[in-house]
Short mmCIF file of C-alpha atoms in Angstrom, two decimals:
data_model
loop_
_atom_site.label_atom_id
_atom_site.label_comp_id
_atom_site.label_asym_id
_atom_site.label_seq_id
_atom_site.Cartn_x
_atom_site.Cartn_y
_atom_site.Cartn_z
CA MET O 1 7.93 2.55 37.15
CA THR O 2 8.32 3.18 40.53
CA THR O 3 11.58 3.65 41.60
CA PRO O 4 12.96 1.54 44.75
CA GLU O 5 14.13 5.07 46.33
CA ALA O 6 10.59 6.14 45.61
CA ALA O 7 8.44 3.68 47.97
CA GLY O 8 7.67 4.69 51.50
CA ALA O 9 7.15 8.34 52.95
CA GLY O 10 8.90 9.93 55.59
CA ALA O 11 12.19 9.10 56.95
CA GLY O 12 13.03 5.98 59.04
CA SER O 13 14.70 5.76 62.25
CA ALA O 14 17.38 3.90 62.53
CA ASP O 15 15.59 1.30 64.68
CA ALA O 16 12.51 0.98 62.45
CA VAL O 17 14.95 0.25 59.52
CA GLY O 18 17.06 -2.28 61.34
CA ARG O 19 14.04 -4.03 62.42
CA ALA O 20 12.33 -4.05 59.04
CA LEU O 21 15.62 -5.46 57.54
CA GLU O 22 15.93 -7.95 59.98
CA ARG O 23 12.54 -9.04 59.38
CA ALA O 24 12.81 -8.85 55.78
CA HIS O 25 16.17 -10.64 55.33
CA ARG O 26 14.84 -13.51 58.18
CA GLU O 27 11.96 -14.12 55.89
CA HIS O 28 12.70 -13.32 52.67
CA ARG O 29 16.42 -13.74 51.65
CA GLY O 30 16.67 -16.91 51.04
CA ARG O 31 13.75 -17.13 48.59
CA LEU O 32 15.17 -13.62 46.82
CA VAL O 33 18.82 -15.44 46.27
CA ALA O 34 17.06 -18.85 45.53
CA TYR O 35 14.97 -17.00 42.84
CA LEU O 36 17.54 -14.38 41.17
CA ALA O 37 20.01 -17.68 41.29
CA SER O 38 17.56 -19.90 39.09
CA ARG O 39 17.11 -16.85 36.92
CA PHE O 40 20.86 -16.08 36.65
CA ARG O 41 22.32 -19.43 37.06
CA ASP O 42 24.90 -17.79 39.61
CA VAL O 43 24.33 -18.34 43.39
CA THR O 44 27.15 -15.91 44.41
CA ALA O 45 26.09 -12.99 41.99
CA ALA O 46 22.31 -13.51 43.58
CA GLU O 47 23.96 -13.15 47.06
CA ASP O 48 26.16 -10.33 46.16
CA ALA O 49 23.17 -8.57 44.91
CA VAL O 50 21.00 -9.10 47.66
CA ALA O 51 23.41 -7.88 49.91
CA ASP O 52 23.95 -4.72 47.78
CA ALA O 53 20.31 -4.08 47.87
CA THR O 54 20.27 -4.40 51.92
CA ARG O 55 23.19 -1.80 51.69
CA ARG O 56 21.57 0.67 49.33
CA ALA O 57 18.01 0.15 51.82
CA LEU O 58 20.58 1.36 55.09
CA GLU O 59 21.62 4.52 52.75
CA VAL O 60 17.93 5.50 51.32
CA TRP O 61 15.23 4.06 53.99
CA PRO O 62 16.29 6.56 56.83
CA GLU O 63 15.83 9.54 54.22
CA ARG O 64 12.74 8.30 52.42
CA GLY O 65 11.22 5.99 55.27
CA VAL O 66 10.79 1.64 55.21
CA PRO O 67 8.65 1.00 52.27
CA ALA O 68 5.40 -0.59 52.35
CA GLU O 69 6.93 -3.81 51.13
CA PRO O 70 10.57 -4.13 52.29
CA ALA O 71 11.40 -7.60 50.52
CA ALA O 72 9.58 -6.29 47.39
CA TRP O 73 11.96 -3.21 47.71
CA LEU O 74 14.84 -5.68 47.97
CA LEU O 75 14.18 -7.35 44.85
CA THR O 76 13.42 -4.59 42.39
CA ALA O 77 16.78 -3.52 43.64
CA ALA O 78 19.06 -6.26 43.43
CA ARG O 79 17.51 -7.60 40.19
CA ARG O 80 18.23 -4.15 39.06
CA ARG O 81 21.94 -4.80 39.80
CA LEU O 82 21.83 -8.17 38.09
CA LEU O 83 20.62 -6.48 35.07
CA ASN O 84 22.83 -3.85 34.87
CA ARG O 85 26.08 -6.10 35.89
CA ARG O 86 24.89 -8.74 32.64
CA ARG O 87 24.51 -5.49 30.70
CA HIS O 88 28.24 -4.63 31.12
CA ASP O 89 29.62 -8.11 31.32
CA ASP O 90 31.89 -9.43 28.82
CA VAL O 91 30.27 -12.71 28.57
CA ALA O 92 26.84 -11.39 28.60
CA GLN O 93 26.25 -12.72 25.29
CA ALA O 94 26.01 -16.06 27.14
CA ALA O 95 23.32 -14.80 29.23
CA ALA O 96 21.06 -12.88 26.69
CA PRO O 97 18.11 -15.01 27.17
CA ALA O 98 18.06 -14.31 31.19
CA VAL O 99 18.89 -10.73 30.31
CA ARG O 100 15.78 -10.25 28.15
CA SER O 101 13.73 -12.05 30.35
CA VAL O 102 14.09 -9.98 33.11
CA ALA O 103 14.56 -6.78 31.06
CA ALA O 104 10.73 -7.97 30.14
CA GLU O 105 9.75 -8.56 33.68
CA LEU O 106 11.28 -4.90 34.61
CA ALA O 107 9.39 -3.10 31.74
CA GLU O 108 6.06 -4.42 33.10
CA PRO O 109 3.94 -1.76 35.34
CA ALA O 110 4.70 -1.89 38.90
CA SER O 111 2.42 -3.76 40.87
CA THR O 112 3.21 -2.78 44.52
CA PRO O 113 5.58 0.54 45.84
CA GLY O 114 8.65 -1.48 44.93
CA GLY O 115 8.16 -2.39 41.61
CA ALA O 116 7.14 -6.21 42.32
CA SER O 117 5.40 -8.23 44.82
CA ALA O 118 8.02 -10.63 46.70
CA SER O 119 4.92 -12.78 47.54
CA ALA O 120 4.41 -12.98 43.80
CA VAL O 121 7.79 -14.58 43.00
CA PRO O 122 8.13 -18.50 42.58
CA ASP O 123 9.62 -20.02 45.82
CA ARG O 124 12.82 -21.43 44.77
CA ARG O 125 13.74 -22.56 48.04
CA LEU O 126 13.34 -25.66 47.39
CA GLU O 127 15.40 -25.80 44.13
CA LEU O 128 18.19 -24.09 46.00
CA LEU O 129 18.21 -26.68 48.80
CA PHE O 130 18.43 -29.62 46.06
CA VAL O 131 21.47 -27.63 44.29
CA CYS O 132 23.53 -27.51 47.43
CA ALA O 133 22.71 -31.12 48.01
CA HIS O 134 23.82 -32.26 44.34
CA PRO O 135 25.96 -35.46 44.15
CA SER O 136 28.85 -33.74 42.42
CA LEU O 137 29.43 -31.41 45.54
CA ASP O 138 31.66 -32.19 47.90
CA PRO O 139 29.22 -33.62 50.91
CA ALA O 140 31.47 -31.69 53.63
CA VAL O 141 30.09 -28.72 51.71
CA GLN O 142 26.49 -29.07 51.50
CA THR O 143 25.36 -28.12 54.73
CA PRO O 144 27.53 -25.25 54.99
CA LEU O 145 26.56 -24.40 51.85
CA MET O 146 22.82 -24.42 52.69
CA LEU O 147 23.35 -22.33 55.76
CA GLN O 148 25.14 -19.72 53.68
CA THR O 149 22.70 -19.53 50.94
CA VAL O 150 19.00 -19.68 52.09
CA LEU O 151 19.80 -18.51 55.30
CA GLY O 152 22.79 -15.96 54.84
CA LEU O 153 24.92 -16.91 57.94
CA ASP O 154 28.31 -15.97 57.28
CA ALA O 155 31.14 -18.02 56.92
CA ALA O 156 32.82 -17.13 59.92
CA ARG O 157 29.81 -17.91 62.31
CA ILE O 158 29.62 -21.39 59.97
CA ALA O 159 33.35 -22.19 60.35
CA SER O 160 33.04 -21.73 64.02
CA ALA O 161 30.47 -24.29 64.44
CA PHE O 162 32.21 -26.79 62.28
CA LEU O 163 35.49 -26.20 63.90
CA ILE O 164 37.39 -25.12 60.68
CA SER O 165 38.86 -21.85 59.88
CA PRO O 166 37.02 -19.19 58.21
CA ALA O 167 39.36 -18.77 55.43
CA ALA O 168 39.45 -23.03 54.71
CA LEU O 169 35.70 -23.28 54.89
CA GLY O 170 35.29 -19.63 52.57
CA GLN O 171 37.63 -21.37 49.97
CA ARG O 172 35.43 -24.24 49.72
CA LEU O 173 32.02 -22.15 49.53
CA VAL O 174 33.63 -20.51 46.27
CA ARG O 175 34.37 -23.63 44.66
CA ALA O 176 31.15 -25.16 45.34
CA LYS O 177 29.47 -22.06 43.97
CA ALA O 178 31.71 -21.77 41.19
CA LYS O 179 31.23 -25.70 40.25
CA ILE O 180 27.41 -24.71 40.50
CA ARG O 181 28.00 -22.02 37.71
CA ASP O 182 30.29 -23.57 35.70
CA ALA O 183 29.14 -26.99 35.48
CA GLY O 184 25.46 -25.86 34.74
CA ILE O 185 23.90 -27.58 37.89
CA PRO O 186 20.20 -27.44 37.11
CA PHE O 187 18.17 -25.15 39.49
CA SER O 188 15.20 -27.76 39.30
CA VAL O 189 13.59 -30.32 41.45
CA PRO O 190 14.89 -33.91 40.66
CA GLY O 191 12.72 -36.40 39.26
CA ARG O 192 10.81 -38.96 40.78
CA ALA O 193 13.75 -41.38 40.73
CA GLU O 194 16.54 -39.48 42.14
CA PHE O 195 13.88 -37.31 44.17
CA PRO O 196 13.88 -39.44 47.57
CA GLY O 197 17.92 -39.99 47.81
CA ARG O 198 17.97 -36.35 46.87
CA LEU O 199 15.59 -35.14 49.92
CA VAL O 200 17.44 -37.61 52.11
CA ALA O 201 20.99 -35.84 51.16
CA VAL O 202 18.66 -32.35 52.25
CA MET O 203 17.50 -33.58 55.49
CA GLU O 204 20.66 -35.00 56.32
CA ALA O 205 22.64 -31.56 56.03
CA ILE O 206 19.80 -29.83 57.89
CA TYR O 207 20.22 -32.73 60.65
CA ALA O 208 24.14 -32.19 60.63
CA ALA O 209 23.60 -28.43 61.06
CA TYR O 210 21.15 -28.86 63.94
CA GLY O 211 23.59 -31.58 65.67
CA THR O 212 26.62 -29.34 65.41
CA GLY O 213 24.73 -26.91 67.80
CA TRP O 214 22.79 -29.79 70.03
CA GLU O 215 26.43 -31.47 70.20
CA ASP O 216 27.91 -28.47 72.05
CA VAL O 217 29.61 -30.45 74.74
CA ASP O 218 30.22 -27.23 77.42
CA GLY O 219 27.25 -25.68 76.75
CA ILE O 220 28.82 -22.62 76.28
CA ASP O 221 29.60 -21.64 72.73
CA ALA O 222 26.99 -18.98 71.95
CA LYS O 223 27.13 -19.55 68.09
CA ARG O 224 27.03 -23.61 68.22
CA ARG O 225 23.87 -23.13 70.27
CA GLY O 226 22.59 -20.61 67.44
CA LEU O 227 23.09 -22.96 64.55
CA ALA O 228 20.73 -25.58 65.99
CA GLU O 229 17.73 -22.46 66.00
CA GLU O 230 18.85 -22.02 62.54
CA ALA O 231 18.96 -25.44 61.65
CA ILE O 232 15.15 -25.48 63.07
CA TRP O 233 14.32 -22.45 60.70
CA LEU O 234 15.74 -24.32 57.80
CA ALA O 235 13.95 -27.24 58.21
CA ARG O 236 10.46 -25.16 58.63
CA VAL O 237 11.81 -23.91 55.01
CA LEU O 238 11.74 -27.07 54.02
CA VAL O 239 8.17 -28.23 55.73
CA GLU O 240 6.50 -24.84 53.97
CA VAL O 241 7.83 -25.69 50.37
CA LEU O 242 7.10 -29.77 50.47
CA PRO O 243 3.93 -29.31 52.75
CA ARG O 244 2.60 -32.70 51.55
CA ALA O 245 5.83 -34.65 52.31
CA PRO O 246 5.68 -36.09 55.72
CA GLU O 247 9.50 -36.57 56.09
CA PRO O 248 10.27 -33.19 56.87
CA LYS O 249 7.37 -32.82 59.36
CA GLY O 250 8.88 -35.90 60.84
CA LEU O 251 12.46 -34.49 60.79
CA LEU O 252 11.25 -30.89 62.15
CA ALA O 253 9.10 -32.60 64.89
CA LEU O 254 12.34 -34.60 66.29
CA MET O 255 14.37 -31.25 66.16
CA LEU O 256 11.72 -29.45 68.30
CA TYR O 257 11.19 -32.30 70.62
CA CYS O 258 15.02 -32.29 71.36
CA GLN O 259 15.07 -28.26 71.81
CA SER O 260 12.17 -28.42 74.12
CA ARG O 261 14.60 -30.35 76.49
CA ARG O 262 17.62 -28.03 75.86
CA ALA O 263 17.26 -25.94 78.88
CA ALA O 264 16.61 -28.87 81.15
CA ARG O 265 19.74 -30.75 79.86
CA ARG O 266 21.98 -29.10 82.24
CA GLY O 267 21.58 -27.62 86.10
CA ALA O 268 22.10 -24.15 87.37
CA HIS O 269 26.01 -24.84 87.34
CA GLY O 270 26.30 -26.04 84.00
CA ALA O 271 26.29 -29.91 85.00
CA LYS O 272 24.41 -32.33 82.46
CA VAL O 273 21.30 -33.54 84.20
CA PRO O 274 20.05 -37.14 83.36
CA ARG O 275 16.96 -37.22 81.18
CA SER O 276 14.69 -39.03 83.89
CA GLU O 277 15.87 -36.11 86.03
CA HIS O 278 15.18 -32.99 83.49
CA ASP O 279 12.58 -30.06 85.30
CA PRO O 280 9.38 -30.17 83.92
CA GLU O 281 9.27 -26.51 84.67
CA ARG O 282 12.11 -25.85 82.15
CA LEU O 283 10.45 -27.80 79.15
CA GLY O 284 9.89 -25.72 76.22
CA ALA O 285 6.18 -25.95 76.12
CA ASP O 286 5.95 -24.38 72.26
CA HIS O 287 8.44 -26.50 70.95
CA GLN O 288 6.46 -29.28 72.51
CA ALA O 289 3.25 -28.41 71.42
CA GLY O 290 4.93 -27.96 67.84
CA THR O 291 6.69 -31.32 67.88
CA GLY O 292 2.87 -32.76 68.61
CA ARG O 293 0.90 -31.04 66.06
CA LEU O 294 3.80 -32.16 63.28
CA VAL O 295 3.47 -35.76 64.27
CA ASN O 296 0.34 -35.55 63.94
CA ALA O 297 0.18 -33.99 60.10
CA ALA O 298 3.14 -36.70 59.35
CA ALA O 299 1.24 -39.95 60.47
CA PRO O 300 -0.83 -41.75 57.51
CA PRO O 301 -4.63 -41.05 57.34
#
């Protein structure tokens, strides 16, 4: 089998490596973490494996070049780390079925230079979102949990946006992930009876993240403003994994509409501008166009 290190040819510049990793992290990290967490039933271990694979990429790619499929390379490296960890874990017997299953996958012929195709990996992000919004978890930690597990935001950035100390938030996140693992919370989409309520919980968490950035009263906290964009990205993930559901489209449309007016909300010196006096030149045309398309897609035929 082709090893992760063998993917790609020639040395990669620091800029090329950085751009490739940033794009892979943005577009695929949540998908990789969700897939690995669902297989090994451990969110923390999955996050650590992806982070370790990223560190390995920073060491290897500058010398051997950026692989043709960066996300596939990261997936292969992360899976191997988890497999090796399970093999040497004192509680490996409890995880034997998962180990055998993943070992069988790794034994298959490589379909891409990275040893696996990221696009062929089942998208488990919806399941991860539902896990983060499980009723047994503290509602106060559900939104930060989604931001960290699906988007990879660090606890310090999330804590700053939610006006809580990084240490306190970090402890809450650790406890929540341990509860997911120890309580055996299933990585699955809930049944028809529970689905609407759980979807509402997921959407409320996403909108709470957006509101945290939107409600930056002074308009000077870059971390909180950036959180609004991250929430929009999270909403796009929800629309992507639930393409036929109108509610996520409506949520994203609302957020894009609000975002289109962000620049017009304040004048040159930072003072708030009434909505009736918003400068049309400062409205976000791209966000407004996206709003219209989503509203039309969400409307019943």
